[in-house]
Coordinates of C-alpha atoms and ligand atoms in Angstrom, one line a residue:
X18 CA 272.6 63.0 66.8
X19 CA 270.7 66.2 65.2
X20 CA 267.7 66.8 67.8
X21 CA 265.6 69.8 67.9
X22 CA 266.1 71.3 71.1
X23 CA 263.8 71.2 73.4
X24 CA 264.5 71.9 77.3
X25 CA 261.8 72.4 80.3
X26 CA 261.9 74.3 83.8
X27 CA 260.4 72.0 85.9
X28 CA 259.2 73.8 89.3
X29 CA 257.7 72.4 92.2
X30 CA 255.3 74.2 93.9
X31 CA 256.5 74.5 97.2
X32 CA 256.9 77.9 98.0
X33 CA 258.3 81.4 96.5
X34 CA 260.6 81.0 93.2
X35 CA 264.4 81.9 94.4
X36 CA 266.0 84.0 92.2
X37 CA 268.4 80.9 91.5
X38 CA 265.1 79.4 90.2
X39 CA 264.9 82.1 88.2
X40 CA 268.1 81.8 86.9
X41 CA 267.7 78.4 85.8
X42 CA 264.9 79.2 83.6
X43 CA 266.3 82.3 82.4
X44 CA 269.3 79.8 80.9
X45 CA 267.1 77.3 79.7
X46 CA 265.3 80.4 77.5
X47 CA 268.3 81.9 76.3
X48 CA 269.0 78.3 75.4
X49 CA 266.1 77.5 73.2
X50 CA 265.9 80.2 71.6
X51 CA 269.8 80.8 70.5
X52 CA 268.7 77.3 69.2
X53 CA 265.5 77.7 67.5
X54 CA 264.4 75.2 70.3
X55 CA 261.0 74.7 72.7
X56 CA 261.2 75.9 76.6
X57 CA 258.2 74.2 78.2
X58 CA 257.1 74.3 81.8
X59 CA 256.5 71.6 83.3
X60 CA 255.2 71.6 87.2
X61 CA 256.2 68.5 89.3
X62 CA 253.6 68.5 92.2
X63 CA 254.2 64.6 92.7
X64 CA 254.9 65.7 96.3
X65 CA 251.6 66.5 97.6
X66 CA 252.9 67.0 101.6
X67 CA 254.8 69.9 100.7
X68 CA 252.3 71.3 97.5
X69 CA 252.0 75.5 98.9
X70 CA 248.9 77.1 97.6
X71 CA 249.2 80.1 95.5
X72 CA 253.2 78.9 94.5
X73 CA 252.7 78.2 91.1
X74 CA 250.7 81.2 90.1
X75 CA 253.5 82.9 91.9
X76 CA 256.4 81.3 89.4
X77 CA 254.5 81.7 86.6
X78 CA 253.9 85.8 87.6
X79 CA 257.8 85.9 88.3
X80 CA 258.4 84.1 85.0
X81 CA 255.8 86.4 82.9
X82 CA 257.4 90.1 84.7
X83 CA 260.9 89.0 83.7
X84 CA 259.7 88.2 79.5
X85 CA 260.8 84.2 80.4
X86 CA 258.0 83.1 78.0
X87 CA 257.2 79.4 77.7
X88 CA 256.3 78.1 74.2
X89 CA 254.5 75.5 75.6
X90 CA 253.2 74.5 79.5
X91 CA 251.5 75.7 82.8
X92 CA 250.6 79.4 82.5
X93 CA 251.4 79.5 78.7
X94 CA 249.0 77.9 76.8
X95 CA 249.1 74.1 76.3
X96 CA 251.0 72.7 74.0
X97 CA 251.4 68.9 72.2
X98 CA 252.7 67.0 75.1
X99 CA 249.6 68.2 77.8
X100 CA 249.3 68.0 80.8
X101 CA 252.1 69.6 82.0
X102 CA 251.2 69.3 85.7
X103 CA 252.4 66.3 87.1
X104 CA 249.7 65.7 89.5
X105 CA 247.5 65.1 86.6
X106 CA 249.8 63.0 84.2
X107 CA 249.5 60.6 87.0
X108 CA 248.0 56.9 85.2
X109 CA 250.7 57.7 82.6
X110 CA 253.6 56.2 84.8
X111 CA 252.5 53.2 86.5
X112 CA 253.6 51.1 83.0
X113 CA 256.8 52.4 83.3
X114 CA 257.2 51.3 86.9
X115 CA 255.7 48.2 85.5
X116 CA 257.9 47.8 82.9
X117 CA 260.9 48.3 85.7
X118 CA 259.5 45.6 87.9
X119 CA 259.0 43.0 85.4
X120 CA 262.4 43.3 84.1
X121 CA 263.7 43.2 87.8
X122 CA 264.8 46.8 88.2
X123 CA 262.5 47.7 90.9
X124 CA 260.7 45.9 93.4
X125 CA 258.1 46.4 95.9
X126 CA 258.7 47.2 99.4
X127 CA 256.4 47.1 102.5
X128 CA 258.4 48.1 105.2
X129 CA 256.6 50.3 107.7
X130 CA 258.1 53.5 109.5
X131 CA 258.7 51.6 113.1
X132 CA 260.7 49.0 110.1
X133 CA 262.7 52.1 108.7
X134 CA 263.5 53.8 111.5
X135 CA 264.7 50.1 113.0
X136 CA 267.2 49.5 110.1
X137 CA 268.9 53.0 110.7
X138 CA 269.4 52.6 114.6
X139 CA 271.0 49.3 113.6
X140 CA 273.1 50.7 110.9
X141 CA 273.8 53.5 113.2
X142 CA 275.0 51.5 116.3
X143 CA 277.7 50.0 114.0
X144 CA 279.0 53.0 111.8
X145 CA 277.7 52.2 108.7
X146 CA 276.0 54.5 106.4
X147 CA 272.1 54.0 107.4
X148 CA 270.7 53.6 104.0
X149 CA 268.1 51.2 102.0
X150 CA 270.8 49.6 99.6
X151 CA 271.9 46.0 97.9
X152 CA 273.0 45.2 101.7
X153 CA 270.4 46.1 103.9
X154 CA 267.7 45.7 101.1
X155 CA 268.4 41.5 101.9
X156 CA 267.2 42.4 105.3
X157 CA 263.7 44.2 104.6
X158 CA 260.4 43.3 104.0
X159 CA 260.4 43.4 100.2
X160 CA 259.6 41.0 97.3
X161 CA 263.5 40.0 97.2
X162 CA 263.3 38.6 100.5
X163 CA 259.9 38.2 101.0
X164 CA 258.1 34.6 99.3
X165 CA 256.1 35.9 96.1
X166 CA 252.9 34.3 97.4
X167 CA 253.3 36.2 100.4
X168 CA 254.2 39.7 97.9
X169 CA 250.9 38.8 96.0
X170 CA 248.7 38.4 98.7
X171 CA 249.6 41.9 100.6
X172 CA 249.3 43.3 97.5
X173 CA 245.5 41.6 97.1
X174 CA 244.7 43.2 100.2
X175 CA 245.7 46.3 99.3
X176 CA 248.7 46.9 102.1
X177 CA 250.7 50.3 101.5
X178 CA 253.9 49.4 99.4
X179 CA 256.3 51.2 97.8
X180 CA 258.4 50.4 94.7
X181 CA 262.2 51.6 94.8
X182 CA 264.7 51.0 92.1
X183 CA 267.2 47.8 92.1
X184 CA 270.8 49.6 92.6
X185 CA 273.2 47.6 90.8
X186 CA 276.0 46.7 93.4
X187 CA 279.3 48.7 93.4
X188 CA 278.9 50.2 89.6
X189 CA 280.7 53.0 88.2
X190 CA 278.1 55.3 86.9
X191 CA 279.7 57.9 83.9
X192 CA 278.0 60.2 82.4
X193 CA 278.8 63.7 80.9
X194 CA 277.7 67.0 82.0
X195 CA 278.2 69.9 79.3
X196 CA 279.9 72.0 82.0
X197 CA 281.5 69.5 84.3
X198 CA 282.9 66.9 81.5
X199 CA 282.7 63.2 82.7
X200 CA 281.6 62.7 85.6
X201 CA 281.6 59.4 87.7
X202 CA 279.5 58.2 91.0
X203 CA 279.8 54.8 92.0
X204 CA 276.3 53.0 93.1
X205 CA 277.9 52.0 96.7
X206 CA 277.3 55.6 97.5
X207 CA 273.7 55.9 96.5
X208 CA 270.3 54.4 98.0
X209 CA 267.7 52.4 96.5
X210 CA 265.3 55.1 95.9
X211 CA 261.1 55.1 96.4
X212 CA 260.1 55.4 92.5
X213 CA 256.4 54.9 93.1
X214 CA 253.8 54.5 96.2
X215 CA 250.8 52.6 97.0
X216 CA 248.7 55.2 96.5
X217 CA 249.6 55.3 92.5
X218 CA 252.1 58.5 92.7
X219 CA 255.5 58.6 91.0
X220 CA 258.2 60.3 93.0
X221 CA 260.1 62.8 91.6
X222 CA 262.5 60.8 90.0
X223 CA 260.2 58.6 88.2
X224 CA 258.1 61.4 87.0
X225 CA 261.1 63.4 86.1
X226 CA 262.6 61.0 83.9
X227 CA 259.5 59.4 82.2
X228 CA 258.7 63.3 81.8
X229 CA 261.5 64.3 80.1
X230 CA 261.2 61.6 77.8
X231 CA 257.7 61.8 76.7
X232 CA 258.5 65.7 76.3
X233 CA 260.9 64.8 74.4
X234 CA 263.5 67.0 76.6
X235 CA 266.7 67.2 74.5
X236 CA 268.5 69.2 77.5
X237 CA 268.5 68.8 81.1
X238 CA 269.1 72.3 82.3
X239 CA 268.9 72.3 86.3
X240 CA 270.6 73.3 89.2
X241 CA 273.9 71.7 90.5
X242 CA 272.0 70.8 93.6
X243 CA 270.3 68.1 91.1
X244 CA 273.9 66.8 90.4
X245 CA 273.7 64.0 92.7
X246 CA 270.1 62.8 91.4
X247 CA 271.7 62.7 87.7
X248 CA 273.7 59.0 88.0
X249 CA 269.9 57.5 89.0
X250 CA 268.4 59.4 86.0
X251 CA 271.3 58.4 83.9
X252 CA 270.6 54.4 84.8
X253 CA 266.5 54.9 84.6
X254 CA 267.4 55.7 81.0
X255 CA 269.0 52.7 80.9
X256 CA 266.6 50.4 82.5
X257 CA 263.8 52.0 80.4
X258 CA 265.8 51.5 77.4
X259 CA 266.1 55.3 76.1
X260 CA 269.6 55.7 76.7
X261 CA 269.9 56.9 73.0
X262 CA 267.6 59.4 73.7
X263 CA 268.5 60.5 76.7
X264 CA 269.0 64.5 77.5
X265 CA 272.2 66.3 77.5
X266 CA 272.8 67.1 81.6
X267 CA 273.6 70.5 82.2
X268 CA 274.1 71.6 85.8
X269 CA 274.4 75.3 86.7
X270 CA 276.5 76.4 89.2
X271 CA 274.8 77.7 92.4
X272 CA 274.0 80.8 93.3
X273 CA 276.4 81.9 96.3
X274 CA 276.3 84.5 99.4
X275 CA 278.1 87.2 99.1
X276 CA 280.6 86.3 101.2
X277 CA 281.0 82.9 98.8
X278 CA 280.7 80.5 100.9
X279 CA 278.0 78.5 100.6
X280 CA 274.7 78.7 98.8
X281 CA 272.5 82.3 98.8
X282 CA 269.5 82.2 101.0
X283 CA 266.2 83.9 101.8
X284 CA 268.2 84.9 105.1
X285 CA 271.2 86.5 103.3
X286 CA 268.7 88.3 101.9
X287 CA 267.2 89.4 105.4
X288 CA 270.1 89.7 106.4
X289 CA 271.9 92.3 104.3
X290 CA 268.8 93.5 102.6
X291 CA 268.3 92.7 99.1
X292 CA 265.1 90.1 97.9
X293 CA 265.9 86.9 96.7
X294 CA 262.4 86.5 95.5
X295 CA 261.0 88.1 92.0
X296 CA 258.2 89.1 93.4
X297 CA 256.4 90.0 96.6
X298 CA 255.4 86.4 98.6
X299 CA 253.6 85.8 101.7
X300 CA 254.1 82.7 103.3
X301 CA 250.4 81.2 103.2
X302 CA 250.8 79.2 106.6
X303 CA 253.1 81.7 108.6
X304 CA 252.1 84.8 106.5
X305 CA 256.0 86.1 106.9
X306 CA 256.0 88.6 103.9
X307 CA 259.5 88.5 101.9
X308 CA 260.0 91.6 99.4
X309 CA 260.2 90.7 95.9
X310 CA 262.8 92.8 93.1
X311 CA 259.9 94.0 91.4
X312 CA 257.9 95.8 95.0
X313 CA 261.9 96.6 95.6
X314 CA 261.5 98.8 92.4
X315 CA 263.8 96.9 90.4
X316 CA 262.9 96.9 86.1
X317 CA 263.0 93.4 84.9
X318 CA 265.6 94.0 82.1
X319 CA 268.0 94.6 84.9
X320 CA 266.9 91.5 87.1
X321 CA 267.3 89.5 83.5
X322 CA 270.6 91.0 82.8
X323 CA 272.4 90.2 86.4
X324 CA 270.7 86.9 86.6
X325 CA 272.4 86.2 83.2
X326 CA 275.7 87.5 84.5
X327 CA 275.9 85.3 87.4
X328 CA 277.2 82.3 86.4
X329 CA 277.7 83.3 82.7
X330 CA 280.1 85.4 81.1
X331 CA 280.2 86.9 77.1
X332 CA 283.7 86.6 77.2
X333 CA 284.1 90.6 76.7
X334 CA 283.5 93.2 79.4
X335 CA 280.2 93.9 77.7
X336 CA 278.1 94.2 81.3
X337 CA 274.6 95.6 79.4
X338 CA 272.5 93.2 77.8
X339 CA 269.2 93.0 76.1
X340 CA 267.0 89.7 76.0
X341 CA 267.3 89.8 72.5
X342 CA 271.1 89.7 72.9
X343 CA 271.3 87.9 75.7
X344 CA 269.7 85.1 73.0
X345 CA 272.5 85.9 70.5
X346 CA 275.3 85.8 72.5
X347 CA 274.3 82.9 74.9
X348 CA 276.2 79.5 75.0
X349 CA 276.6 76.6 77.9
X350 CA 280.3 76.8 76.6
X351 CA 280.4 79.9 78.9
X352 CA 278.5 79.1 81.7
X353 CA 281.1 78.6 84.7
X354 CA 281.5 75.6 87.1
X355 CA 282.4 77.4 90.1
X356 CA 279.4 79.1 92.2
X357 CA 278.5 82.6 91.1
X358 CA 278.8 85.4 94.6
X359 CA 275.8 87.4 94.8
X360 CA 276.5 91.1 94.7
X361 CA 274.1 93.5 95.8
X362 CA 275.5 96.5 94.5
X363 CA 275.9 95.2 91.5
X364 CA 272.6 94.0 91.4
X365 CA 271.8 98.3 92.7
X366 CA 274.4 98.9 89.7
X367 CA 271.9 97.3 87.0
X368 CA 269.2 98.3 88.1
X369 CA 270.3 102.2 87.5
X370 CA 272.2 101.7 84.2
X371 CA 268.3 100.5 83.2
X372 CA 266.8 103.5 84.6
X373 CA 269.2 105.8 83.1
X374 CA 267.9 104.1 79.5
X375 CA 264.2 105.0 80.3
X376 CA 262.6 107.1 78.4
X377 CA 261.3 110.0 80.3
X378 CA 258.2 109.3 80.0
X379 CA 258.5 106.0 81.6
X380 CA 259.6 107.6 84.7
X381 CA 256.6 110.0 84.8
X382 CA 253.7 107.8 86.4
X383 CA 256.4 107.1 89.3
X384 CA 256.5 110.9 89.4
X385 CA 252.9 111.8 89.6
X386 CA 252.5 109.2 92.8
X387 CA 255.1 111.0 94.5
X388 CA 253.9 114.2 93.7
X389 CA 249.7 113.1 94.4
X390 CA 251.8 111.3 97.6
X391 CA 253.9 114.4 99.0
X392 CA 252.1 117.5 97.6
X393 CA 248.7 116.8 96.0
X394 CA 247.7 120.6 96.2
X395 CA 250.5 121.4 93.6
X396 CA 249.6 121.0 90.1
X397 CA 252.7 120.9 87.1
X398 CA 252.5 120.8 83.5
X399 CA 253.4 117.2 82.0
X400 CA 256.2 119.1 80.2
X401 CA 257.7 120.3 83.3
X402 CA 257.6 116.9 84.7
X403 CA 259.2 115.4 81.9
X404 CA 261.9 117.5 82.3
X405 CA 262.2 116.5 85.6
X406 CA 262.5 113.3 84.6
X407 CA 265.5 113.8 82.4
X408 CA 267.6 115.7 85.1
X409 CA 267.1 113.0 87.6
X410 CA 267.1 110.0 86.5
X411 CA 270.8 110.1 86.0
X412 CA 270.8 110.5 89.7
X413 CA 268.4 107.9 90.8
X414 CA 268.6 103.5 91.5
X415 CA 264.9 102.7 91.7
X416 CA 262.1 105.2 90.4
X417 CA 260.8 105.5 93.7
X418 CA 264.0 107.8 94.5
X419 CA 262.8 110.0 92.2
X420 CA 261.0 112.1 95.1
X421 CA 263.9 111.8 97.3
X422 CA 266.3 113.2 94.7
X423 CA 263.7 115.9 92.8
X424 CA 261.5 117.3 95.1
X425 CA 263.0 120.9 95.8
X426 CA 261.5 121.0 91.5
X427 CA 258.2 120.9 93.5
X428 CA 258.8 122.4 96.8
X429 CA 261.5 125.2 98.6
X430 CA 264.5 123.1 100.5
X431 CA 263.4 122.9 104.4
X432 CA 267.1 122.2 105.0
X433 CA 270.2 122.9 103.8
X434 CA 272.8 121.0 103.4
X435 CA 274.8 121.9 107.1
X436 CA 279.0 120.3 105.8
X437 CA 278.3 122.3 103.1
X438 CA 277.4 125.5 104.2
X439 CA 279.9 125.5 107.5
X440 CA 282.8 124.6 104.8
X441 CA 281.7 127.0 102.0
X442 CA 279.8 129.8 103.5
X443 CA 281.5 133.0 104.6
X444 CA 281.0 136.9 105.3
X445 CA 281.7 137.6 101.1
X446 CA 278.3 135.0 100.1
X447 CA 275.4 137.8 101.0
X448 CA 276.7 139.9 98.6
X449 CA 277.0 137.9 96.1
X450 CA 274.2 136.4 96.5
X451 CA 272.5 139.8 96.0
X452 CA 274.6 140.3 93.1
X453 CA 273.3 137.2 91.4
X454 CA 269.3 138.4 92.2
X455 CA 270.1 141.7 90.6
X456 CA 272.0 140.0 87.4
X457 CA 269.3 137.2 87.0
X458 CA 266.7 139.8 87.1
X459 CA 268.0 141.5 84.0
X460 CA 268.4 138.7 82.2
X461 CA 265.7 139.0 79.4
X462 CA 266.3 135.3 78.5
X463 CA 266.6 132.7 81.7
X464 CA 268.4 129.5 80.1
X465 CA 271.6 127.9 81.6
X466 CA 274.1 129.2 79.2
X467 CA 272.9 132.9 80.2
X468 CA 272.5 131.8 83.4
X469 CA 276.0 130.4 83.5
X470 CA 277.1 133.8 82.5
X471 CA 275.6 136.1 84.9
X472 CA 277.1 133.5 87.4
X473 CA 280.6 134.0 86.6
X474 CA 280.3 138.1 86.5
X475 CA 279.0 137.6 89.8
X476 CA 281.8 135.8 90.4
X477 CA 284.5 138.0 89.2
X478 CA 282.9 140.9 90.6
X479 CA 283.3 139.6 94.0
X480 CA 286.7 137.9 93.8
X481 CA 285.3 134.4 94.4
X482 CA 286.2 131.4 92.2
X483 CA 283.9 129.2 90.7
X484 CA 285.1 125.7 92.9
X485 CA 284.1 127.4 95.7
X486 CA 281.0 128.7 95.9
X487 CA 279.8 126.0 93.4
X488 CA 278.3 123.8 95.6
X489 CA 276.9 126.1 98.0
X490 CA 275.3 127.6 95.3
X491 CA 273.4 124.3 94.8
X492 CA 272.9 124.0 98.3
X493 CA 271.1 127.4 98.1
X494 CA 268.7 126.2 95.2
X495 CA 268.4 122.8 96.1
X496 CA 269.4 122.4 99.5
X497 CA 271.3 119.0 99.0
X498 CA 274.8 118.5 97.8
X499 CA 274.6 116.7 94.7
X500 CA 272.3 116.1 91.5
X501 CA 271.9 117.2 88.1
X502 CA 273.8 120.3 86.3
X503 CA 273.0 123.0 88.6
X504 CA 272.4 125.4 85.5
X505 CA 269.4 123.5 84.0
X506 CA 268.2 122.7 87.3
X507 CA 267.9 126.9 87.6
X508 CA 266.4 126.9 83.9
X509 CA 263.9 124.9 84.3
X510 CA 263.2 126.5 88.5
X511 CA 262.4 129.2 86.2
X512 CA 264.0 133.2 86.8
X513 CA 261.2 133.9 89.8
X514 CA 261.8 130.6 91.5
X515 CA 265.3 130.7 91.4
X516 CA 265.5 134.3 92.6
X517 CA 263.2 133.6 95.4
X518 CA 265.2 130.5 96.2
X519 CA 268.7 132.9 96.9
X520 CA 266.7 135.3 98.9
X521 CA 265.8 132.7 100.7
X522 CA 268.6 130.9 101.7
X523 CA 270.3 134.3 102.2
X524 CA 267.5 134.6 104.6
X525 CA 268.0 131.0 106.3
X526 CA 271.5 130.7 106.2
X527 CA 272.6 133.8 107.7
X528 CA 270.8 134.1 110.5
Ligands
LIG16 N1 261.2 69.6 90.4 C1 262.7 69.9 90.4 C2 262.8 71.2 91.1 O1 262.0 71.6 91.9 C3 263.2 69.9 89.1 C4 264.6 69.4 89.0 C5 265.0 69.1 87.5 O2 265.0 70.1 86.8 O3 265.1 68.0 87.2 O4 263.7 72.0 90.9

């Protein structure tokens, strides 16, 4: 069947969006628009006990800083199929738990708690799975056991109820998933599930499916975690009558700890300090703060381009990609079925392959913080701080390095780097050091390639080869070990800082 494509990410507002969230949605874009499709966002708040204030402003935020832009939904402009907040598409699913009952798919129950909790101690004492199913639904207070006069007259008076679904007994449910082929559960191992409560709310699995219908979802695009909710979808379809229109299930593989085993959490995260959250989120009932990739200093392109990578591969080694290819090269024909292991450094890895792709000007607000942060009484030309900019960002992960990895541009070293000097420095450095002053000085034009030859006459002069002194040369200028070609660095120190730099360390060092 030709159907325009049209798939949803369907949040619940219950706290901070994980980052496997995020993946999900990131996968349904790339979908939809590889496909010319719709991706809507739907918000299913049908559980109001564990609704978190502030959550879905958060997902949408995380959504908007990552470029994961809806065509039609919450937080991006309504679109043909509104609302797109469950809460209040709420009278539009009572007919279809109607239409359920009357055909004898679902049926009302009434059982309290105290009746609930009785029914599993029962099952419990004799070793058999404690669930609301064909068996023990013959032994609750429903309208299959109860008289219907009885059914109507608590329902007159108003008595809580719920309505579950009719599990057929012992069926083989199949259905295909476009990762995981064909799939099979058999109803023996399922419950009979709450659909609707007395109070006129769907549950998630009646709103979900009527939902995705109405929406006219072509693809169901969700986590694997959903997996085991797909065979009662699947026969809702069926009891509804949509089965020829029902979605295509796709369930991504989970997001995994590092070590693999098992699904990535907010206290891997803690644990071995990288966010799982997009963004920033305090908890508003315990106010625990959890950093976010974006407050961690991570640019989106690089949280969209590992997020794409877990769990998805181009089939070449390309590692780099751009939304716009990400779009053109995505298909669910690549998307794995084993779990994807989170890797931090990787994660560290992306981030700096984006930052070394900024332009320099990008990196210069980041630069003027530290600076108006660490030295406010210092004042440098933007052209200077571009420059900086270029030499460092080679060096740096997140932009906020950029002070940690720049500042002796600004500022003399205050140390120097000690497994350097005891390694490098001997009784034949002062004097060329004062060689170098003396040659610098003359030169009538300070840029790295003259700069670079004055060095090696130095050099020659005082029987010294260029491996070895090197880096303690750096040291001198910089005081740290590494960074950017130690030639430009001295260009752009300019002659009088660079010459007051080796005196001094010649100073410092030697005594
Ligand atoms: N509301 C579900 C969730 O929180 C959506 C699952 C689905 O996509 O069907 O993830």
């Amino acid at each position: 069947m030709d159907r325009r494509v049209r798939v949803r990410f369907a949040p619940s507002p219950t706290g901070a969006l994980h980052i496997g969230g995020v993946r999900t949605a990131l996968y349904n874009y790339l979908f939809a628009k590889k496909n010319n499709g719709d991706f809507l966002i739907r918000i299913e708040d049908t559980d109001q006990g564990r609704f978190v204030p502030g959550a879905e402003e958060y997902i949408i935020e995380s959504l908007k800083w990552l470029g994961i832009n809806a065509n039609e939904g919450i937080g991006f402009g309504d679109g043909p199929y509104a609302p797109y907040r469950q809460s209040e598409r709420k009278p539009m699913y009572k007919a279809y738990v109607m239409q359920l009952l009357e055909a004898g798919h679902a049926y009302y129950a009434f059982d309290t708690l105290e009746d609930l909790e009785g029914m599993r101690e029962r099952l419990k004492a004799s070793n058999v799975d404690a669930k609301y199913d064909a068996i023990t639904r013959t032994t609750m207070k429903n309208s299959l056991t109860m008289p219907e006069d009885e059914v109507t007259r608590r329902l007159e008076n108003g008595d809580a109820f719920v309505i579950r679904f009719k599990l057929p007994r012992k069926e083989e449910v199949k259905f295909h998933d476009e990762i995981r082929g064909w799939l099979s559960f058999n109803t023996s191992q399922m419950d009979d599930k709450v659909l609707f409560k007395s109070d006129g709310m769907p549950t998630y699995h009646l709103a979900n499916v009527v939902d995705d219908y109405l929406m006219k979802i072509s693809h169901v695009i969700r986590g694997e975690e959903w997996l085991p909710s797909a065979p009662l979808h699947v026969l809702l379809y069926r009891c509804l009558g949509w089965e020829d229109v029902m979605p295509v299930f796709v369930h991504l593989p989970l997001l995994l700890k590092p070590e693999g085993n098992g699904k990535l959490s907010k206290r891997d995260g803690d644990r071995l300090g990288f966010p799982v959250f997009p963004l920033k989120w305090v908890d508003p009932n315990t106010q625990e703060t959890s950093v976010g990739y974006r407050d961690s200093g991570y640019l989106p392109e690089a949280v969209v381009n590992l997020l794409a990578m877990l769990g998805w591969n181009p089939g070449t080694n390309q590692e780099i990609f751009s939304m716009a290819e990400l779009i053109e090269k995505f298909t669910l024909e690549r998307v794995s079925k084993s779990g994807a292991k989170f890797d931090q450094n990787k994660a560290r890895w992306y981030n700096q392959q984006y930052i070394h792709k900024m332009d320099d000007t990008d990196l210069l607000p980041s630069l003027h913080t530290a600076l108006q942060t660490n030295c406010p009484e210092l004042h440098f030309d933007d052209q200077y701080l571009l420059k900086v900019c270029h030499l460092v960002k080679e060096k740096i992960t997140f932009n906020k390095e950029i002070w940690d990895y720049g500042q002796y541009f600004f500022i003399d070293p205050k140390n120097y780097d000690e497994g350097v000097i005891k390694k490098r420095w001997n009784e034949k450095i002062p004097a060329l050091l004062n060689d170098l002053v003396q040659l610098f000085s003359a030169l009538p034009a300070f840029d790295h390639p003259n700069i670079e030859t004055a060095y090696e006459v130095a050099l020659n002069k005082n029987g010294i080869t260029g491996k070895d002194f090197l880096q303690l040369f750096r040291v001198c200028l910089t005081g740290v070990a590494g960074g950017p070609p130690l030639f430009e660095i001295a260009e752009l120190l300019g002659k009088q800082i660079t010459i007051n730099r080796i005196k001094l360390a010649s100073e410092k060092i030697s005594i």
